[in-house]
mmCIF file of C-alpha atoms and ligand atoms in Angstrom:
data_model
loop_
_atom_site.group_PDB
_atom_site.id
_atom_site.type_symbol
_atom_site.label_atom_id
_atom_site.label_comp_id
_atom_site.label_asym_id
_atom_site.label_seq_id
_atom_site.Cartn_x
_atom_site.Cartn_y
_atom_site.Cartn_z
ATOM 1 C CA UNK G 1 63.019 68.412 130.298
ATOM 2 C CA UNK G 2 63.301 66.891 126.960
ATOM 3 C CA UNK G 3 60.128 65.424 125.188
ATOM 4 C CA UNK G 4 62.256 62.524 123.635
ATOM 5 C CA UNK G 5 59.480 61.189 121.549
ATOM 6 C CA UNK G 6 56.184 63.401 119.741
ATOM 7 C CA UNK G 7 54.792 63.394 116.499
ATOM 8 C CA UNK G 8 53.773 67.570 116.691
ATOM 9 C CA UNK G 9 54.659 67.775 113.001
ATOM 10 C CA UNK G 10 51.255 65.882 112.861
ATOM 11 C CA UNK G 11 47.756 67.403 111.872
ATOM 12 C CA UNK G 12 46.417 67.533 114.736
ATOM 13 C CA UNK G 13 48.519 70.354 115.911
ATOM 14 C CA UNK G 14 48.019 72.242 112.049
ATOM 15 C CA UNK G 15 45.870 75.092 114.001
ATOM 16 C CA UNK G 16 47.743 75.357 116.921
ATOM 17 C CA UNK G 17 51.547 74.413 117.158
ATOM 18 C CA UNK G 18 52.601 77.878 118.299
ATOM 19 C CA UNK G 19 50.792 78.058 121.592
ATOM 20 C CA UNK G 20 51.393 74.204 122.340
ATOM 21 C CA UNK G 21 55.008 74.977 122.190
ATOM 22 C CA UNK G 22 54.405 77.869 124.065
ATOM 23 C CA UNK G 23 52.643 76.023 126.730
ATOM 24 C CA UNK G 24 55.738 73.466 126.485
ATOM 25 C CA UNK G 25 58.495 75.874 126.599
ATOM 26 C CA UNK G 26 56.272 77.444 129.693
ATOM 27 C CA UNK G 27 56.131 74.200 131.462
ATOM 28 C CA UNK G 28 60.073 73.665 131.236
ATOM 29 C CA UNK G 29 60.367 71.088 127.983
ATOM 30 C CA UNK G 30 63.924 72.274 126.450
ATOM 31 C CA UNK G 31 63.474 70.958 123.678
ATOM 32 C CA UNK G 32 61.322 68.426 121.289
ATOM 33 C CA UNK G 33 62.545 65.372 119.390
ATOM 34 C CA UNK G 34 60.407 64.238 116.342
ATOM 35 C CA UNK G 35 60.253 60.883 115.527
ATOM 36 C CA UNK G 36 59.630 60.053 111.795
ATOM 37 C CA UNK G 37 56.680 57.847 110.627
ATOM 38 C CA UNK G 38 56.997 57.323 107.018
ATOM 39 C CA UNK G 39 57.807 59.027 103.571
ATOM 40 C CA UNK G 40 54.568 61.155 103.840
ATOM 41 C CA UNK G 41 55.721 62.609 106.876
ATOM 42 C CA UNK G 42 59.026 63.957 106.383
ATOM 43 C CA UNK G 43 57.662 67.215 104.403
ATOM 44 C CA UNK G 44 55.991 68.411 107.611
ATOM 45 C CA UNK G 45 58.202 67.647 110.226
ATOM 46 C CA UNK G 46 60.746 69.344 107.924
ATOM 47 C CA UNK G 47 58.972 72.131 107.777
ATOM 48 C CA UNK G 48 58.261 71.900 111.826
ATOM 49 C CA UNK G 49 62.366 71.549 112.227
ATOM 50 C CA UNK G 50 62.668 74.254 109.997
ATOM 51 C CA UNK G 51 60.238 77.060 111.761
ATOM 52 C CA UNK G 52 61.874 75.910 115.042
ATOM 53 C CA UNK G 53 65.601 75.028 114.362
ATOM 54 C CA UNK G 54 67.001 75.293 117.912
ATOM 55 C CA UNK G 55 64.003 74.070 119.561
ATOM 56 C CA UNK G 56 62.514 70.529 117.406
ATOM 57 C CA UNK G 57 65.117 68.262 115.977
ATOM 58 C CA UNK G 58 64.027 65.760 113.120
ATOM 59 C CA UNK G 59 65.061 61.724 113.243
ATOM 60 C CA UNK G 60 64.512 59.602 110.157
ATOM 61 C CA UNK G 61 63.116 56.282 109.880
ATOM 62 C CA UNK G 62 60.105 54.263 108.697
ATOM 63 C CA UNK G 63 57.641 53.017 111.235
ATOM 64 C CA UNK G 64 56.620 49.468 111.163
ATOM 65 C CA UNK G 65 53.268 50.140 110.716
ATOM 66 C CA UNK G 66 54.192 51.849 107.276
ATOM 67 C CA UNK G 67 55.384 48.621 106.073
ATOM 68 C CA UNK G 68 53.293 47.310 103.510
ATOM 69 C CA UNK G 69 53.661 46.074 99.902
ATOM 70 C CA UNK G 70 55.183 49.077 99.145
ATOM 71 C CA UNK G 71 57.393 49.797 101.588
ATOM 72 C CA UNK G 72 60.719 49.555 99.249
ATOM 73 C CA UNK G 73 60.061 52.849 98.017
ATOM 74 C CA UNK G 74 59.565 54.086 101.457
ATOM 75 C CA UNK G 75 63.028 52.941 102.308
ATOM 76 C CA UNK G 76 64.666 54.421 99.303
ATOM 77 C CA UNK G 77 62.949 57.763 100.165
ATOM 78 C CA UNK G 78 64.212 57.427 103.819
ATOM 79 C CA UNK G 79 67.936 56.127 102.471
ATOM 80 C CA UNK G 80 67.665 58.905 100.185
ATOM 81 C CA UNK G 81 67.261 61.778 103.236
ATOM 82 C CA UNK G 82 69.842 60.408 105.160
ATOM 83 C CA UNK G 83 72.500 60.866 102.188
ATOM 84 C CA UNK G 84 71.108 64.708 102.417
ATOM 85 C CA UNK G 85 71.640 65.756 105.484
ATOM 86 C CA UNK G 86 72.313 64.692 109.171
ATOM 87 C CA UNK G 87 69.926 63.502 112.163
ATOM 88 C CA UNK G 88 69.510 62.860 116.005
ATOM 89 C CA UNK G 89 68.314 59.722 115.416
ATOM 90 C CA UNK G 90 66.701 56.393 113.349
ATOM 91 C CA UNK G 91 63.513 56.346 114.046
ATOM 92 C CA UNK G 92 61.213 55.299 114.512
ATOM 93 C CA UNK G 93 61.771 51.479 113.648
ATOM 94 C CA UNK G 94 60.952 48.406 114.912
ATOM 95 C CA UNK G 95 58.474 46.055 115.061
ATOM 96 C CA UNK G 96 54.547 46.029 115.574
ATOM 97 C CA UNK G 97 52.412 43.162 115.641
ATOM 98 C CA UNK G 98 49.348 44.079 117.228
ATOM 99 C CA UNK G 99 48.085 45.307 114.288
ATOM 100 C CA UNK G 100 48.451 43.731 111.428
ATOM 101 C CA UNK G 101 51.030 40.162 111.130
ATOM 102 C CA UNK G 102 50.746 40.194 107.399
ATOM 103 C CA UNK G 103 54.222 41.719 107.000
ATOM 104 C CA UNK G 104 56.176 40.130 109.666
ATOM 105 C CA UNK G 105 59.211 39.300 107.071
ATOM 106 C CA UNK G 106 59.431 42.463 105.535
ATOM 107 C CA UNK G 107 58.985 44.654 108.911
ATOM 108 C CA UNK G 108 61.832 42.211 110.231
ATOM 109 C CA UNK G 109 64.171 43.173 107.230
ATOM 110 C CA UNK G 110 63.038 46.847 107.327
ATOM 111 C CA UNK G 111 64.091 46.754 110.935
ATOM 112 C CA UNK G 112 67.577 44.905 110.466
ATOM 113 C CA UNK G 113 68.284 47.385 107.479
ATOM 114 C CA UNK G 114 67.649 50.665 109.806
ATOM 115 C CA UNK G 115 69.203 49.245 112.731
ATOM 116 C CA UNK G 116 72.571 48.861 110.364
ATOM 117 C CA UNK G 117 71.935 52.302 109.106
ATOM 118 C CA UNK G 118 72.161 53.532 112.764
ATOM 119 C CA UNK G 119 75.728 52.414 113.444
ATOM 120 C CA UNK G 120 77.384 53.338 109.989
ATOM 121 C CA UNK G 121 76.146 56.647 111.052
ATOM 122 C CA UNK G 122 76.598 56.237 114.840
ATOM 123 C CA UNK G 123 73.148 57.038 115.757
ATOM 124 C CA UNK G 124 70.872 56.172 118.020
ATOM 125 C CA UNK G 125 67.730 54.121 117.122
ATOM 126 C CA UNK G 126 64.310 54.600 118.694
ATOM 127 C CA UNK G 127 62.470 51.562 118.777
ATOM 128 C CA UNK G 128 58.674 50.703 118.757
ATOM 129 C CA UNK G 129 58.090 47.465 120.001
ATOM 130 C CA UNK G 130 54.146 45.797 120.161
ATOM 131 C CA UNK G 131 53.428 42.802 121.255
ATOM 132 C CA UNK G 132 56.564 42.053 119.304
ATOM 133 C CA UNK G 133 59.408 41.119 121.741
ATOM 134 C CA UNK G 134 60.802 38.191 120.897
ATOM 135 C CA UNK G 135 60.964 39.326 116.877
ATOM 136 C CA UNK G 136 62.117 43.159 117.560
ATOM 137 C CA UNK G 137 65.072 40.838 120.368
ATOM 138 C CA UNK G 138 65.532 38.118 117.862
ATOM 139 C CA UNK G 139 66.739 41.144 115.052
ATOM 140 C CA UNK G 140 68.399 43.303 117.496
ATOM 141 C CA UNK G 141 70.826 40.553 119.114
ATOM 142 C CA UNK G 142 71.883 40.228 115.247
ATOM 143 C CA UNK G 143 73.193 43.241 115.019
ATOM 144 C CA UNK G 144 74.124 44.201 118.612
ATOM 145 C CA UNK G 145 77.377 45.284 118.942
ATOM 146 C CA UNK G 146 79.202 47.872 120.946
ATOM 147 C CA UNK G 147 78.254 50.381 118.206
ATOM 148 C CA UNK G 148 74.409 49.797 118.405
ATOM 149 C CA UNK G 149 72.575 51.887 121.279
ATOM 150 C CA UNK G 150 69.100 53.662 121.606
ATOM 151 C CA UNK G 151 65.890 53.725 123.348
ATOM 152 C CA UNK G 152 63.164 51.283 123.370
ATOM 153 C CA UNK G 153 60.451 54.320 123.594
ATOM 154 C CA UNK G 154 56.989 53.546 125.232
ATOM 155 C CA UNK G 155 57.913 51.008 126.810
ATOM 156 C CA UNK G 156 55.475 48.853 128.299
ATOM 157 C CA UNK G 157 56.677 45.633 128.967
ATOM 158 C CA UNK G 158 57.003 42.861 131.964
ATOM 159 C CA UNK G 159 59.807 43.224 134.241
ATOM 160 C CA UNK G 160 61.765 40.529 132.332
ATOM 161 C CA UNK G 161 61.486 42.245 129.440
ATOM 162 C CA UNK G 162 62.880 45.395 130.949
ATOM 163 C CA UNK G 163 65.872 42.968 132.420
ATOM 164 C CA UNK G 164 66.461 41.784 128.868
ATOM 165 C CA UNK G 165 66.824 45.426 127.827
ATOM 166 C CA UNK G 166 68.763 46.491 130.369
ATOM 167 C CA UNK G 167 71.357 43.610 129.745
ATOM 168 C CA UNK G 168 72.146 44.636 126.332
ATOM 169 C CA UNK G 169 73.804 47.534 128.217
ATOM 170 C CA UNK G 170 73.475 50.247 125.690
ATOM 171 C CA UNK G 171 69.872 51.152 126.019
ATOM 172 C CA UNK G 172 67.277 53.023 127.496
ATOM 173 C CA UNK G 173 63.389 53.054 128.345
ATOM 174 C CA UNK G 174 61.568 55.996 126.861
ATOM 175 C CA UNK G 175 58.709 56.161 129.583
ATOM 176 C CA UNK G 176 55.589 58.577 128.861
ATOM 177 C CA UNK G 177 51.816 58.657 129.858
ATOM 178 C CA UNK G 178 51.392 54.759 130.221
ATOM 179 C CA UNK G 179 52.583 55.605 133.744
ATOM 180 C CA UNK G 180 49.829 57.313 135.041
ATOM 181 C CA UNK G 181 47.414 54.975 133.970
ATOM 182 C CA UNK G 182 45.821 53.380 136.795
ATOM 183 C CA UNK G 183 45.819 49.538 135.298
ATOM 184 C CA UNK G 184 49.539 49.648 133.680
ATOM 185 C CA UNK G 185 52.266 47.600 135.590
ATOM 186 C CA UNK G 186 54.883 49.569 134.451
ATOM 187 C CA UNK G 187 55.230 51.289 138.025
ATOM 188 C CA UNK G 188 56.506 47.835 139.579
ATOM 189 C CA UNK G 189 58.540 47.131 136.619
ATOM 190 C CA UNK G 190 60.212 50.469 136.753
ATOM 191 C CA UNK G 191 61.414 49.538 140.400
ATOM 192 C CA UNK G 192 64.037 47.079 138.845
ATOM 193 C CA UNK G 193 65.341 49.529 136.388
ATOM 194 C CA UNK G 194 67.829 52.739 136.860
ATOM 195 C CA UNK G 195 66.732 56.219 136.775
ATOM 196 C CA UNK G 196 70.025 56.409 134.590
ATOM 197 C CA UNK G 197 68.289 54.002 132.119
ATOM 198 C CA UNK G 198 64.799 56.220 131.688
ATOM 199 C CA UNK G 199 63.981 58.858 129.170
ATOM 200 C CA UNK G 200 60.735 61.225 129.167
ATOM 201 C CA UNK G 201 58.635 60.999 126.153
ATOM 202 C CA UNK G 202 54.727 62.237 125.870
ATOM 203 C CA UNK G 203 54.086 60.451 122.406
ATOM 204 C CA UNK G 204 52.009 63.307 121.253
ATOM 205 C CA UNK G 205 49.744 63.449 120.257
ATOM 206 C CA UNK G 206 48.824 60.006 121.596
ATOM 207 C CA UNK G 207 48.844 58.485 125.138
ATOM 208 C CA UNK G 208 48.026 61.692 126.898
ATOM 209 C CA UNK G 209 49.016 61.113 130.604
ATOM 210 C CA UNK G 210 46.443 61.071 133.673
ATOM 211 C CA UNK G 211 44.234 63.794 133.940
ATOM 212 C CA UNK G 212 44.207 64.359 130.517
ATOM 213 C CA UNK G 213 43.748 60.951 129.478
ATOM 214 C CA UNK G 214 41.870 60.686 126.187
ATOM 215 C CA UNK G 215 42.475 64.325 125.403
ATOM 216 C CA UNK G 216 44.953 65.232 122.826
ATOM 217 C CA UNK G 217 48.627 65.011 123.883
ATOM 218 C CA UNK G 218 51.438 67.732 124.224
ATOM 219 C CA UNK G 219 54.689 68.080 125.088
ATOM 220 C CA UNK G 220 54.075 70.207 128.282
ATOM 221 C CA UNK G 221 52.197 67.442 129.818
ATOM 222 C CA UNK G 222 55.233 65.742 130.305
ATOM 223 C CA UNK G 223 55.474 67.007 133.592
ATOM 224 C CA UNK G 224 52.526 65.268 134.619
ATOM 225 C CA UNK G 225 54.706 62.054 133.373
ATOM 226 C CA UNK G 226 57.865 63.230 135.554
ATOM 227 C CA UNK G 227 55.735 63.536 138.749
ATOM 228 C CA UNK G 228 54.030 60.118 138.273
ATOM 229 C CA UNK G 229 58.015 58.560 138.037
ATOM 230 C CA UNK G 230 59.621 61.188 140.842
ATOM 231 C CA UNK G 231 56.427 58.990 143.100
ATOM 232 C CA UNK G 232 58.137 55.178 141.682
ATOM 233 C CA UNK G 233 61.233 56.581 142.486
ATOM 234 C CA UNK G 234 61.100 58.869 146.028
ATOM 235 C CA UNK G 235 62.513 61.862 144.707
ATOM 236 C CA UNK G 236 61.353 65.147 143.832
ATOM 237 C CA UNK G 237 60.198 66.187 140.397
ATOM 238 C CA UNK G 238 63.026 68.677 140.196
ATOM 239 C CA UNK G 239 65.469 65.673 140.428
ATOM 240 C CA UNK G 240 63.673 63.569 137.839
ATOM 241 C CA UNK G 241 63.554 66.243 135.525
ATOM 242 C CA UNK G 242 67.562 66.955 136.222
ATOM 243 C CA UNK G 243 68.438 63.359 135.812
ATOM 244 C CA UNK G 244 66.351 62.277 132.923
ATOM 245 C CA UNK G 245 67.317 65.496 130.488
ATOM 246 C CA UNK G 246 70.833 64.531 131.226
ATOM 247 C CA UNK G 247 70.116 61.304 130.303
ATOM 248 C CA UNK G 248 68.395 61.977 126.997
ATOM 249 C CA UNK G 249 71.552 64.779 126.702
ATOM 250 C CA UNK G 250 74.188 61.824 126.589
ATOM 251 C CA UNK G 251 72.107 59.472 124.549
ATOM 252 C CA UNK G 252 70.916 61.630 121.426
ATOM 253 C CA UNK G 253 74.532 63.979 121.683
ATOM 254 C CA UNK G 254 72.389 67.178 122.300
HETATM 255 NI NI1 NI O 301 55.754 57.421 117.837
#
């Protein structure tokens, strides 16, 4: 399996990060994609990449939620990176409303800017999207084009949603511990969409699946995520995990 989406460069793994990847590696996760949040985060998840090279793989990007009234110099440090050296990804990007509205413009410009980043350097993006639809649609049908593809990652939208998604052909679901939850839709909405169309993710250290809800996250508990969607999608757990890491394989060109 491939934990397509976890933040382990955070500090809530400073004490521990060996024997959680341990635990990972032990519970069949192949690998471990990092997602960046903003320019105070790229240091450590450098320094994660660079203590695990094979095994953790850096994107770059700044997250919505970073965008505030300074968030030019945020982008130029992010620009800056990618002129330095390569990535799986941009992300991640997007947009977040549930939070704070005050920067709707600028996290709408932030987003458009990234998303054009992505395909001058044929990358995929790896969108955040919260209770933000219609903006994070209204930007991305600007700039979709045959060259723009990704993954909106924890996704927890309605079923049209998910339709929408799945009609701009090139993109995927990243689906984590908001399926085990016992009052999330998502189940039913995942009937309508392909098993070629879903990624694992775990999130970590946030969104910790069922029975470890409210506990710290890690990317070995993404098993407990792959059993919860083999159930949605009557096959085993060996299949899921087969089918999704190939998946995630052909998306981010591992
Ligand atoms: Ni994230």
């Amino acid at each position: 399996m491939i934990d397509t989406h976890s933040h382990i460069y955070l500090s809530e793994f400073d004490q521990d990060l060996n024997v959680v990847l341990e635990r990972a590696m032990a519970a069949g996760v192949s690998q471990v994609l990092m997602p960046n949040v903003d320019g105070e985060t790229i240091e450590r998840m450098h320094l994660v990449e660079d203590r695990y090279p094979d095994y953790c793989k850096s994107m770059m990007g700044i997250h919505p939620t970073s965008i505030k009234e300074n968030y030019k110099k945020h982008l130029a440090i992010i620009e800056k990176w990618f002129h330095h050296r390569s990535y799986i990804a941009v992300g991640e990007i997007g947009m977040d409303l549930y939070w704070d509205k005050t920067f709707v413009k600028e996290q709408k410009e932030v987003f458009e800017t990234q998303l054009i980043w992505a395909k001058e350097k044929n990358l995929p993006v790896v969108i955040h999207c919260r209770e933000a639809f219609k903006e994070t649609f209204e930007v991305l049908e600007r700039q979709l084009d045959e060259k723009l593809y990704g993954v909106f990652h924890s996704f927890t939208g309605q079923a049209e949603d998910a339709a929408r998604i799945m009609e701009f052909g090139n993109f995927h679901l990243g689906i984590n511990g908001v399926v085990t939850f016992k009052n999330t839709t998502l189940r039913e909405v995942l009937q309508n969409v392909p098993l070629e169309k879903i990624v694992l993710e775990t999130d970590a250290p946030y969104l910790a699946p069922v029975p470890k809800r409210g506990k710290r996250n890690e990317p070995a508990y993404l098993c407990n995520i792959a059993q919860q969607i083999a159930g949605v999608y009557g096959l085993t757990q060996n299949e899921i995990d087969q089918i999704t890491t190939n998946n995630a394989r052909k998306l981010f060109k591992i």
